[in-house]
Coordinates of C-alpha atoms in Angstrom, one line a residue:
Chain A
X124 CA -94.4 -147.8 97.0
X125 CA -90.8 -148.7 97.3
X126 CA -89.3 -152.1 96.3
X127 CA -89.8 -153.7 99.7
X128 CA -93.5 -152.6 99.8
X129 CA -94.0 -153.9 96.3
X130 CA -92.5 -157.3 97.2
X131 CA -94.7 -157.5 100.3
X132 CA -97.8 -156.5 98.5
X133 CA -97.6 -158.5 95.4
X134 CA -95.2 -161.3 95.9
X135 CA -95.3 -162.2 99.6
X136 CA -98.9 -163.5 99.4
X137 CA -99.7 -166.7 101.3
X138 CA -101.0 -168.5 98.1
X139 CA -97.7 -167.6 96.3
X140 CA -94.9 -167.5 98.9
X141 CA -96.0 -170.6 100.9
X142 CA -93.7 -173.1 102.6
X143 CA -92.9 -176.8 102.3
X144 CA -90.9 -179.5 104.0
X145 CA -87.6 -178.5 102.3
X146 CA -87.8 -174.7 102.7
X147 CA -86.1 -173.3 105.8
X148 CA -86.6 -169.7 104.8
X149 CA -88.2 -168.0 101.8
X150 CA -88.5 -164.3 101.0
X151 CA -87.1 -161.8 103.5
X152 CA -83.4 -162.3 104.2
X153 CA -80.3 -162.1 102.0
X154 CA -80.8 -165.6 100.7
X155 CA -83.6 -168.2 100.6
X156 CA -82.6 -171.5 102.3
X157 CA -83.3 -175.2 101.5
X158 CA -82.5 -178.2 103.5
X159 CA -82.7 -181.3 101.3
X160 CA -82.0 -184.8 102.5
X161 CA -78.9 -186.4 101.0
X162 CA -81.0 -189.1 99.4
X163 CA -82.4 -186.5 97.0
X164 CA -80.8 -184.6 94.2
X165 CA -81.7 -180.9 93.7
X166 CA -82.3 -180.0 90.1
X167 CA -82.4 -176.4 89.0
X168 CA -83.0 -174.5 85.8
X169 CA -83.0 -170.8 84.9
X170 CA -85.1 -169.4 82.1
X171 CA -85.3 -165.8 80.8
X172 CA -88.4 -164.5 79.0
X173 CA -88.2 -161.2 77.2
X174 CA -91.2 -159.2 76.1
X175 CA -91.4 -159.0 72.4
X176 CA -89.2 -162.1 72.0
X177 CA -90.7 -164.9 74.2
X178 CA -94.1 -163.4 74.5
X179 CA -95.8 -160.5 72.6
X180 CA -96.0 -156.9 73.7
X181 CA -99.3 -156.1 75.4
X182 CA -99.9 -159.7 76.5
X183 CA -102.1 -160.2 79.5
X184 CA -99.9 -160.1 82.6
X185 CA -101.7 -163.1 84.1
X186 CA -100.9 -165.1 81.0
X187 CA -97.3 -163.9 81.0
X188 CA -97.0 -165.3 84.5
X189 CA -98.5 -168.7 83.8
X190 CA -96.4 -169.1 80.7
X191 CA -93.2 -168.1 82.5
X192 CA -93.7 -170.6 85.2
X193 CA -94.8 -173.4 82.9
X194 CA -91.9 -173.2 80.5
X195 CA -89.5 -173.1 83.4
X196 CA -91.0 -176.0 85.3
X197 CA -91.1 -178.0 82.1
X198 CA -87.3 -178.4 82.5
X199 CA -87.9 -180.0 85.9
X200 CA -90.4 -182.4 84.2
X201 CA -87.7 -183.3 81.8
X202 CA -85.6 -184.6 84.7
X203 CA -88.7 -186.2 86.3
X204 CA -88.2 -183.8 89.3
X205 CA -90.9 -182.6 91.6
X206 CA -90.9 -178.8 92.0
X207 CA -90.1 -177.4 95.5
X208 CA -89.8 -173.6 94.8
X209 CA -88.9 -170.9 92.3
X210 CA -87.1 -167.5 92.4
X211 CA -88.1 -164.6 90.2
X212 CA -86.0 -161.8 88.8
X213 CA -88.3 -159.3 87.2
X214 CA -87.2 -156.1 85.4
X215 CA -90.1 -153.7 84.9
X216 CA -90.3 -150.5 82.9
X217 CA -92.7 -149.0 85.5
X218 CA -94.6 -149.8 88.7
X219 CA -98.0 -150.4 87.2
X220 CA -100.0 -151.7 90.1
X221 CA -102.8 -153.2 88.1
X222 CA -100.3 -155.0 85.9
X223 CA -98.5 -156.3 89.0
X224 CA -101.7 -157.5 90.6
X225 CA -102.7 -159.5 87.5
X226 CA -99.1 -160.8 87.1
X227 CA -98.8 -162.0 90.7
X228 CA -102.3 -163.6 90.5
X229 CA -101.1 -165.6 87.5
X230 CA -97.9 -166.6 89.5
X231 CA -100.0 -167.6 92.4
X232 CA -102.4 -169.8 90.3
X233 CA -99.4 -171.5 88.7
X234 CA -97.5 -171.8 92.0
X235 CA -100.6 -173.5 93.5
X236 CA -101.1 -175.8 90.5
X237 CA -97.5 -177.0 90.6
X238 CA -97.2 -176.7 94.4
X239 CA -94.1 -174.7 93.7
X240 CA -93.8 -171.6 95.9
X241 CA -92.0 -168.3 95.2
X242 CA -89.0 -168.3 97.6
X243 CA -87.0 -165.2 96.6
X244 CA -85.9 -163.0 93.8
X245 CA -85.1 -159.5 92.7
X246 CA -87.3 -156.6 91.4
X247 CA -85.6 -154.0 89.2
X248 CA -86.4 -151.2 87.0
X249 CA -85.3 -151.2 83.4
X250 CA -86.2 -150.2 79.8
X251 CA -88.0 -153.4 78.9
X252 CA -89.9 -156.2 80.6
X253 CA -87.6 -159.2 81.3
X254 CA -88.5 -162.1 83.5
X255 CA -85.9 -164.6 84.8
X256 CA -87.2 -167.6 86.7
X257 CA -85.2 -170.3 88.4
X258 CA -87.1 -173.4 89.3
X259 CA -85.9 -176.0 91.8
X260 CA -87.0 -179.6 92.1
X261 CA -86.0 -182.9 93.5
X262 CA -85.6 -186.6 92.5
X263 CA -84.2 -189.5 94.4
X264 CA -80.4 -189.2 94.2
X265 CA -79.1 -190.4 90.8
X266 CA -82.6 -190.9 89.4
X267 CA -83.0 -187.6 87.4
X268 CA -83.6 -188.4 83.7
X269 CA -80.9 -187.2 81.4
X270 CA -80.4 -186.8 77.7
X271 CA -77.6 -189.3 77.6
X272 CA -79.2 -192.7 78.4
X273 CA -80.8 -193.7 75.1
X274 CA -79.7 -197.1 73.7
X275 CA -80.0 -198.6 70.2
X276 CA -83.2 -200.6 70.2
X277 CA -85.1 -198.3 72.5
X278 CA -88.3 -196.7 71.2
X279 CA -88.9 -193.0 71.0
X280 CA -92.0 -191.5 72.7
X281 CA -93.7 -188.1 73.2
X282 CA -96.1 -187.3 76.0
X283 CA -98.8 -185.8 73.9
X284 CA -99.7 -183.6 70.9
X285 CA -97.0 -181.5 69.3
X286 CA -97.1 -178.3 67.3
X287 CA -99.9 -176.5 69.2
X288 CA -97.4 -174.0 70.7
X289 CA -95.9 -173.1 67.4
X290 CA -99.3 -173.0 65.8
X291 CA -100.5 -170.7 68.5
X292 CA -97.7 -168.2 68.0
X293 CA -99.0 -166.5 64.8
X294 CA -102.3 -166.1 66.5
X295 CA -100.9 -164.4 69.7
X296 CA -98.6 -162.2 67.7
X297 CA -101.6 -160.9 65.9
X298 CA -103.8 -160.7 69.0
X299 CA -101.6 -160.7 72.1
X300 CA -104.5 -161.0 74.6
X301 CA -106.1 -163.9 72.8
X302 CA -105.9 -166.8 75.3
X303 CA -108.5 -169.3 74.3
X304 CA -108.3 -172.1 71.7
X305 CA -104.8 -172.7 70.3
X306 CA -103.6 -169.5 72.0
X307 CA -104.2 -171.2 75.4
X308 CA -101.4 -173.7 74.5
X309 CA -99.0 -170.7 74.2
X310 CA -99.9 -169.0 77.4
X311 CA -100.8 -172.0 79.5
X312 CA -98.8 -174.9 78.5
X313 CA -99.0 -177.6 81.1
X314 CA -95.5 -178.7 82.3
X315 CA -95.6 -182.5 82.3
X316 CA -94.7 -183.0 86.0
X317 CA -97.4 -185.6 86.6
X318 CA -96.7 -187.4 83.4
X319 CA -92.9 -187.5 84.2
X320 CA -93.7 -189.4 87.4
X321 CA -95.3 -192.2 85.3
X322 CA -92.4 -192.7 83.0
X323 CA -89.5 -192.1 85.3
X324 CA -88.8 -195.7 86.0
X325 CA -89.0 -196.7 82.3
X326 CA -87.4 -193.8 80.4
X327 CA -83.7 -194.2 79.4
X328 CA -83.4 -190.5 78.3
X329 CA -85.8 -187.5 78.4
X330 CA -86.1 -183.8 77.6
X331 CA -88.8 -181.3 77.1
X332 CA -89.7 -180.2 73.5
X333 CA -89.1 -176.5 73.8
X334 CA -87.1 -175.7 70.6
X335 CA -88.8 -178.1 68.1
X336 CA -89.0 -181.9 68.1
X337 CA -86.2 -182.6 65.6
X338 CA -83.7 -180.2 67.2
X339 CA -84.6 -181.5 70.7
X340 CA -84.3 -185.2 69.7
X341 CA -81.0 -184.4 68.1
X342 CA -79.8 -183.3 71.6
X343 CA -80.6 -186.8 72.9
X344 CA -78.8 -188.3 69.8
X345 CA -75.7 -186.2 70.5
X346 CA -75.7 -186.8 74.3
X347 CA -76.5 -190.6 73.9
X348 CA -74.4 -191.1 70.7
X349 CA -77.3 -192.7 68.9
X350 CA -79.5 -191.9 65.9
X351 CA -83.3 -192.1 65.5
X352 CA -85.9 -193.1 62.9
X353 CA -89.0 -191.1 63.4
X354 CA -92.3 -192.0 61.6
X355 CA -94.1 -188.7 60.9
X356 CA -97.4 -190.6 60.6
X357 CA -97.2 -191.4 64.3
X358 CA -96.6 -187.9 65.6
X359 CA -99.7 -186.8 67.5
X360 CA -101.4 -183.6 66.3
X361 CA -104.3 -181.9 67.9
X362 CA -107.5 -181.8 65.9
X363 CA -107.6 -178.0 66.4
X364 CA -104.1 -177.6 64.9
X365 CA -104.9 -179.7 61.8
X366 CA -108.2 -177.9 61.4
X367 CA -106.5 -174.5 61.7
X368 CA -103.5 -175.1 59.4
X369 CA -104.1 -178.3 57.5
X370 CA -102.1 -181.5 58.1
X371 CA -98.9 -180.6 56.3
X372 CA -98.3 -177.3 58.1
X373 CA -99.4 -178.9 61.4
X374 CA -96.7 -181.6 60.9
X375 CA -94.2 -178.9 60.1
X376 CA -95.1 -177.1 63.3
X377 CA -94.8 -180.4 65.2
X378 CA -91.4 -181.2 63.8
X379 CA -89.7 -177.8 63.8
X380 CA -91.8 -175.4 65.8
X381 CA -91.0 -174.6 69.4
X382 CA -92.9 -174.0 72.6
X383 CA -94.5 -177.4 73.0
X384 CA -93.3 -178.2 76.5
X385 CA -94.3 -181.9 76.0
X386 CA -91.7 -184.5 76.9
X387 CA -89.8 -186.6 74.4
X388 CA -88.1 -189.7 75.8
X389 CA -86.7 -193.1 75.0
X390 CA -87.5 -196.4 76.7
X391 CA -87.2 -200.1 76.0
X392 CA -91.0 -200.1 76.4
X393 CA -93.4 -197.7 78.1
X394 CA -97.2 -197.9 78.5
X395 CA -97.5 -194.1 78.7
X396 CA -97.2 -191.6 75.9
X397 CA -97.1 -192.1 72.1
X398 CA -94.4 -194.1 70.3
X399 CA -93.1 -192.2 67.3
X400 CA -90.0 -194.1 66.3
X401 CA -87.0 -196.0 67.4
X402 CA -83.4 -195.5 68.4
X403 CA -80.8 -196.7 65.9
X404 CA -77.1 -196.4 65.4
X405 CA -75.7 -193.2 63.9
X406 CA -75.8 -189.7 65.3
X407 CA -78.8 -187.9 63.9
X408 CA -82.6 -187.9 63.7
X409 CA -84.2 -189.2 60.4
X410 CA -87.8 -188.4 59.8
X411 CA -88.9 -191.2 57.4
X412 CA -90.2 -190.0 54.0
X413 CA -89.4 -186.4 54.9
X414 CA -86.5 -184.5 53.5
X415 CA -84.1 -183.4 56.1
X416 CA -85.6 -180.5 57.9
X417 CA -83.1 -178.5 59.8
X418 CA -83.8 -176.1 62.6
X419 CA -86.1 -175.5 65.4
X420 CA -86.3 -172.4 67.5
X421 CA -83.0 -170.6 67.6
X422 CA -82.7 -167.8 70.1
X423 CA -80.4 -165.8 67.9
Chain B
X196 CA -73.1 -169.0 65.8
X197 CA -76.3 -170.3 67.4
X198 CA -77.2 -170.3 71.1
X199 CA -75.6 -173.7 71.7
X200 CA -72.3 -172.7 70.0
X201 CA -72.2 -169.5 71.9
X202 CA -72.7 -171.3 75.2
X203 CA -70.0 -173.8 74.3
X204 CA -67.5 -171.2 73.1
X205 CA -67.9 -168.6 75.8
X206 CA -69.4 -170.2 78.9
X207 CA -68.4 -173.8 78.9
X208 CA -64.8 -173.1 79.5
X209 CA -62.9 -175.3 82.0
X210 CA -61.9 -172.3 84.1
X211 CA -65.5 -171.1 84.3
X212 CA -67.7 -174.2 84.2
X213 CA -65.6 -176.4 86.5
X214 CA -66.9 -179.0 88.9
X215 CA -66.9 -179.6 92.6
X216 CA -67.9 -182.1 95.2
X217 CA -71.6 -181.1 95.2
X218 CA -72.2 -180.7 91.5
X219 CA -73.5 -183.9 89.8
X220 CA -74.1 -182.1 86.5
X221 CA -73.5 -178.7 85.2
X222 CA -74.2 -177.1 81.8
X223 CA -75.7 -179.4 79.1
X224 CA -79.0 -181.0 80.2
X225 CA -82.4 -179.6 81.0
X226 CA -81.3 -178.9 84.6
X227 CA -78.1 -178.6 86.6
X228 CA -78.0 -181.0 89.5
X229 CA -76.6 -180.7 93.0
X230 CA -76.4 -183.4 95.7
X231 CA -75.8 -181.8 99.1
X232 CA -75.4 -183.7 102.3
X233 CA -78.3 -183.3 104.7
X234 CA -76.0 -181.7 107.3
X235 CA -75.7 -178.7 105.1
X236 CA -78.2 -176.0 104.2
X237 CA -78.3 -174.6 100.6
X238 CA -78.6 -170.9 100.4
X239 CA -79.5 -169.1 97.2
X240 CA -79.9 -165.6 96.0
X241 CA -81.0 -164.1 92.6
X242 CA -79.8 -160.7 91.5
X243 CA -80.6 -158.8 88.4
X244 CA -78.4 -156.1 86.9
X245 CA -79.7 -153.8 84.2
X246 CA -77.4 -151.8 81.9
X247 CA -78.0 -148.1 82.6
X248 CA -79.4 -148.8 86.0
X249 CA -77.0 -151.0 87.9
X250 CA -73.9 -150.3 85.8
X251 CA -73.4 -147.5 83.2
X252 CA -73.8 -147.9 79.5
X253 CA -70.5 -148.7 77.7
X254 CA -68.9 -150.2 80.8
X255 CA -66.1 -152.7 80.2
X256 CA -67.7 -156.2 79.8
X257 CA -65.0 -157.7 82.0
X258 CA -65.9 -155.3 84.7
X259 CA -69.6 -155.9 84.3
X260 CA -69.0 -159.6 84.8
X261 CA -66.8 -159.2 88.0
X262 CA -69.3 -156.7 89.5
X263 CA -72.3 -159.0 88.7
X264 CA -70.7 -162.0 90.4
X265 CA -69.4 -160.0 93.4
X266 CA -72.7 -158.3 94.2
X267 CA -74.5 -161.6 94.0
X268 CA -72.0 -163.6 96.0
X269 CA -72.1 -160.9 98.6
X270 CA -75.6 -162.2 99.6
X271 CA -74.0 -165.6 100.3
X272 CA -71.3 -163.9 102.5
X273 CA -74.2 -162.3 104.4
X274 CA -75.3 -165.8 105.4
X275 CA -71.7 -167.0 106.0
X276 CA -72.3 -169.4 103.2
X277 CA -69.5 -170.9 101.0
X278 CA -70.2 -170.6 97.3
X279 CA -70.7 -173.8 95.3
X280 CA -72.0 -172.5 91.9
X281 CA -74.0 -169.9 90.0
X282 CA -76.4 -169.7 87.1
X283 CA -76.5 -166.9 84.5
X284 CA -79.4 -165.6 82.6
X285 CA -78.1 -163.0 80.1
X286 CA -80.2 -161.0 77.7
X287 CA -78.1 -159.4 74.9
X288 CA -79.0 -156.9 72.3
X289 CA -76.5 -158.5 69.9
X290 CA -74.0 -161.3 69.6
X291 CA -70.9 -159.2 69.8
X292 CA -68.1 -161.8 70.1
X293 CA -65.5 -159.5 71.4
X294 CA -67.9 -158.3 74.1
X295 CA -68.8 -161.9 75.0
X296 CA -65.1 -162.9 75.1
X297 CA -64.3 -160.1 77.6
X298 CA -67.4 -160.7 79.6
X299 CA -66.8 -164.5 79.9
X300 CA -63.1 -163.7 80.9
X301 CA -64.4 -161.6 83.7
X302 CA -66.8 -164.3 84.8
X303 CA -64.0 -166.9 84.8
X304 CA -61.7 -164.7 86.9
X305 CA -64.4 -164.1 89.5
X306 CA -65.5 -167.8 89.3
X307 CA -61.9 -168.8 90.1
X308 CA -61.5 -166.2 92.8
X309 CA -64.6 -167.4 94.7
X310 CA -64.3 -171.0 93.6
X311 CA -67.9 -170.7 92.3
X312 CA -68.4 -172.4 88.9
X313 CA -71.0 -171.5 86.3
X314 CA -73.4 -174.5 86.3
X315 CA -76.2 -173.4 83.9
X316 CA -78.4 -170.6 82.6
X317 CA -80.1 -169.1 79.7
X318 CA -78.9 -166.8 76.8
X319 CA -81.5 -164.7 75.2
X320 CA -81.8 -161.8 72.8
X321 CA -83.6 -158.6 73.9
X322 CA -83.6 -154.9 73.4
X323 CA -81.3 -154.2 76.4
X324 CA -78.5 -155.8 78.4
X325 CA -79.9 -157.5 81.5
X326 CA -78.0 -160.0 83.6
X327 CA -79.6 -162.2 86.2
X328 CA -77.3 -164.3 88.4
X329 CA -78.4 -166.8 90.9
X330 CA -75.7 -167.9 93.4
X331 CA -75.8 -171.0 95.6
X332 CA -73.8 -171.6 98.7
X333 CA -73.8 -173.9 101.8
X334 CA -73.4 -173.6 105.5
X335 CA -73.8 -176.3 108.2
X336 CA -77.5 -176.9 108.7
X337 CA -79.1 -174.1 110.8
X338 CA -76.0 -172.1 110.9
X339 CA -76.7 -169.5 108.2
X340 CA -76.6 -166.0 109.6
X341 CA -79.9 -164.2 109.5
X342 CA -81.1 -160.7 110.0
X343 CA -83.3 -161.7 112.9
X344 CA -80.9 -162.7 115.7
X345 CA -79.7 -159.3 117.1
X346 CA -80.2 -158.8 120.9
X347 CA -80.2 -155.7 123.0
X348 CA -76.7 -155.3 124.4
X349 CA -75.0 -156.7 121.3
X350 CA -72.5 -154.5 119.5
X351 CA -72.8 -153.4 115.9
X352 CA -69.9 -154.1 113.5
X353 CA -69.0 -153.6 109.9
X354 CA -66.4 -155.6 108.0
X355 CA -64.5 -152.6 106.5
X356 CA -64.7 -149.2 104.9
X357 CA -68.1 -147.9 103.8
X358 CA -69.0 -145.4 101.1
X359 CA -66.5 -146.2 98.5
X360 CA -69.1 -147.8 96.2
X361 CA -71.4 -144.8 96.4
X362 CA -68.4 -142.5 96.0
X363 CA -67.3 -144.4 92.9
X364 CA -70.7 -144.1 91.2
X365 CA -70.4 -140.4 90.0
X366 CA -67.0 -141.3 88.6
X367 CA -68.1 -144.3 86.6
X368 CA -71.2 -142.5 85.4
X369 CA -68.9 -139.8 84.0
X370 CA -66.3 -142.3 82.6
X371 CA -67.9 -145.8 82.3
X372 CA -64.6 -147.5 81.6
X373 CA -62.7 -146.1 84.5
X374 CA -61.8 -149.0 86.7
X375 CA -59.0 -147.9 88.9
X376 CA -58.9 -145.9 92.2
X377 CA -62.4 -145.5 93.7
X378 CA -64.0 -146.9 90.5
X379 CA -62.4 -150.2 91.2
X380 CA -64.6 -150.4 94.3
X381 CA -67.6 -150.1 92.0
X382 CA -66.6 -152.7 89.4
X383 CA -64.7 -155.1 91.6
X384 CA -66.1 -155.1 95.1
X385 CA -64.9 -158.1 97.1
X386 CA -67.7 -160.2 98.4
X387 CA -66.8 -160.9 102.1
X388 CA -66.8 -164.7 101.9
X389 CA -63.5 -165.1 103.7
X390 CA -64.4 -162.5 106.3
X391 CA -67.8 -164.1 107.0
X392 CA -66.1 -167.4 107.9
X393 CA -64.2 -165.5 110.7
X394 CA -67.4 -164.0 112.3
X395 CA -69.9 -166.8 111.7
X396 CA -69.5 -168.3 115.2
X397 CA -69.8 -164.9 116.9
X398 CA -72.4 -162.9 114.8
X399 CA -76.0 -162.9 116.1
X400 CA -77.3 -161.2 112.9
X401 CA -75.7 -160.2 109.6
X402 CA -76.5 -158.7 106.2
X403 CA -74.5 -157.2 103.3
X404 CA -74.6 -153.4 103.0
X405 CA -75.9 -153.1 99.4
X406 CA -78.6 -150.4 99.8
X407 CA -76.9 -148.0 102.3
X408 CA -75.8 -148.6 105.9
X409 CA -78.8 -147.0 107.6
X410 CA -81.4 -148.7 105.4
X411 CA -79.7 -152.0 105.8
X412 CA -79.2 -151.8 109.5
X413 CA -82.9 -151.0 109.7
X414 CA -83.6 -154.3 108.1
X415 CA -81.8 -156.0 111.0
X416 CA -83.7 -153.8 113.5
X417 CA -87.1 -154.8 111.9
X418 CA -86.2 -158.5 111.7
X419 CA -84.8 -158.6 115.2
X420 CA -87.2 -156.1 116.8
X421 CA -84.4 -154.0 118.2
X422 CA -83.0 -150.5 117.7
X423 CA -79.4 -149.3 117.3
X424 CA -77.2 -146.4 118.3
X425 CA -74.5 -145.8 115.7
X426 CA -71.6 -143.5 116.4
X427 CA -70.7 -141.8 113.1
X428 CA -67.1 -141.1 114.3
X429 CA -66.5 -144.9 114.3
X430 CA -67.7 -145.6 110.8
X431 CA -64.6 -146.5 108.8
X432 CA -63.9 -144.4 105.7
X433 CA -61.2 -144.9 103.1
X434 CA -58.5 -142.2 102.8
X435 CA -59.3 -142.1 99.1
X436 CA -63.0 -141.4 99.7
X437 CA -62.3 -138.6 102.2
X438 CA -59.6 -137.1 100.0
X439 CA -61.9 -137.1 97.0
X440 CA -65.1 -135.8 98.6
X441 CA -64.2 -134.4 102.1
X442 CA -65.2 -136.0 105.3
X443 CA -68.8 -134.8 105.4
X444 CA -69.8 -136.1 102.0
X445 CA -67.8 -139.3 102.6
X446 CA -69.8 -140.0 105.7
X447 CA -73.0 -139.3 103.8
X448 CA -72.0 -141.8 101.2
X449 CA -71.2 -144.3 104.0
X450 CA -74.5 -143.8 105.7
X451 CA -76.9 -143.6 102.8
X452 CA -75.1 -144.6 99.6
X453 CA -75.4 -148.1 98.2
X454 CA -73.1 -150.6 96.6
X455 CA -70.7 -151.3 99.5
X456 CA -71.0 -155.1 99.7
X457 CA -69.3 -155.0 103.1
X458 CA -71.0 -156.9 105.9
X459 CA -72.9 -155.3 108.8
X460 CA -73.5 -157.6 111.8
X461 CA -74.2 -157.7 115.5
X462 CA -72.3 -159.8 118.1
X463 CA -71.9 -159.8 121.9
X464 CA -68.2 -159.4 121.1
X465 CA -66.2 -160.0 118.0
X466 CA -62.4 -159.6 117.4
X467 CA -63.0 -159.1 113.6
X468 CA -64.3 -156.0 112.0
X469 CA -65.0 -152.5 113.3
X470 CA -67.4 -151.7 116.1
X471 CA -69.7 -148.8 115.1
X472 CA -72.4 -148.9 117.8
X473 CA -74.7 -150.9 119.9
X474 CA -78.0 -152.7 119.9
X475 CA -80.7 -151.0 122.0
X476 CA -84.4 -151.4 122.6
X477 CA -86.7 -149.7 120.1
X478 CA -87.2 -150.4 116.4
X479 CA -84.9 -148.0 114.5
X480 CA -81.4 -147.0 113.8
X481 CA -80.2 -143.7 115.4
X482 CA -77.0 -142.1 114.2
X483 CA -75.8 -140.1 117.2
X484 CA -75.4 -136.3 116.5
X485 CA -76.8 -136.7 113.0
X486 CA -80.4 -135.7 112.1
X487 CA -82.5 -138.6 110.9
X488 CA -81.3 -139.4 107.5
X489 CA -83.8 -141.4 105.6
X490 CA -83.2 -143.5 102.6
X491 CA -80.6 -145.6 101.0
X492 CA -80.7 -146.9 97.5
X493 CA -84.2 -147.5 96.3
X494 CA -84.7 -149.4 93.1
X495 CA -87.8 -147.5 92.2

């Protein structure tokens, strides 16, 4: 099985490499081709996931696929963009057909869920498993949510529970194929595409919480030149997280852990999501009653 | 130096992360954003280059960068698209600042040469050096060159000398930092963006010769449902290649070696490039007077 046969067999499936109104051409030529009406902006984001770094060795290939797509599409949710396609660069140590079958099944399930087809990519051999995914999505022109629009007086919101991803990490590191309970939050986070459509007309700034709440909110503070007061008692924590780790460690995961893929955003007022604080003058995030906690997930 | 500082220092340079008419937002938010008028198509291609597979261990980081961009942009040339930006996913074993400086200098030189800015990406740590680049380019809507338009009676052309890339490979494998003479063709191939603009109104099909002439022409044959007669005496070979390897081996490199990044295309008639044969009925490439030579560069 050469590269072309591999692509045809595993990646060019109708439930994975399907078409849509913007795609002129998908897999099969030197480039994939979009035509997007001028009244839309095209948003794109490239994420790389390395085995042993972003997911454990020996993880289930189906789960690796769903996680890879979700964490990438989460960046589209942060812009309130609707997915229209993704490309995949995958470096594989070997051509394990069973592995590829499960991996492409996971891709297909996620592609269907987000209505985001595989449109092109590259398959290469290398010493370790590395997955690069670029996702593409659209918003009305000029309406993508940015990090830079927060104003003093806005409130700070998150879309749902935080900390589950970080709480799941020790579990999947211990047992890479565990994918139920908290571990499901690690392998199958739901990128908040639907939620982002509800808040897009209200939010003044937005991002996805991938590196830890404090670090990510600080990105909004820097880009918007504001500060924030966050009330830790308002931060939503899942019952499962609190039961597993106790409330103090659960809060720590929520504040500084990574891998949540929920949205954090500011708005004058919004009926959707959970209000956790307010935007103030000054350039940093303060968590009331909590000593300054630095950090978040650093890739190096 | 954390990931954000690394990106700012090495990748957010004005001569690398510059702007253009289509880019609304580059590095710095959850996504990069293009707005492209409806009368243009957006073409995109993702390539992955793995150390020890697509370039030798211990190669000069400047050369790795120029090669990575050129081989990726070559896919835009194959569509006759004009580059408008690229994303970079880089997985690094360590944060070697001298290495990163030379690598980003190479990126910047190539970005300037092709007027193709860095607009986003991801920097990760991993066991081996892996580079994924996605390039984006535009043509007038519906005018991108495809593999599927060749007709019986068309002539077959190539843009310039073939075989130099394959001839360079044994040299750079022996001496990874050699980047003059033939080795320059390996590290600094010129993606044929300018040339593609000259042929775009004449070519009926086109691709870039990255996996070996015969294998690549067979892609046109399959997509266009035609065959080809190629005259080996007409295939252009550089004097340097013939002097280094003799004419028989030089021709073998030209026919089956990879890494050329010249264009191969069909046209009723074209004043640009070198005519090497003609399109006939039937589904395969025949090289006249040469036994069937299978193959080309296979990634597995």
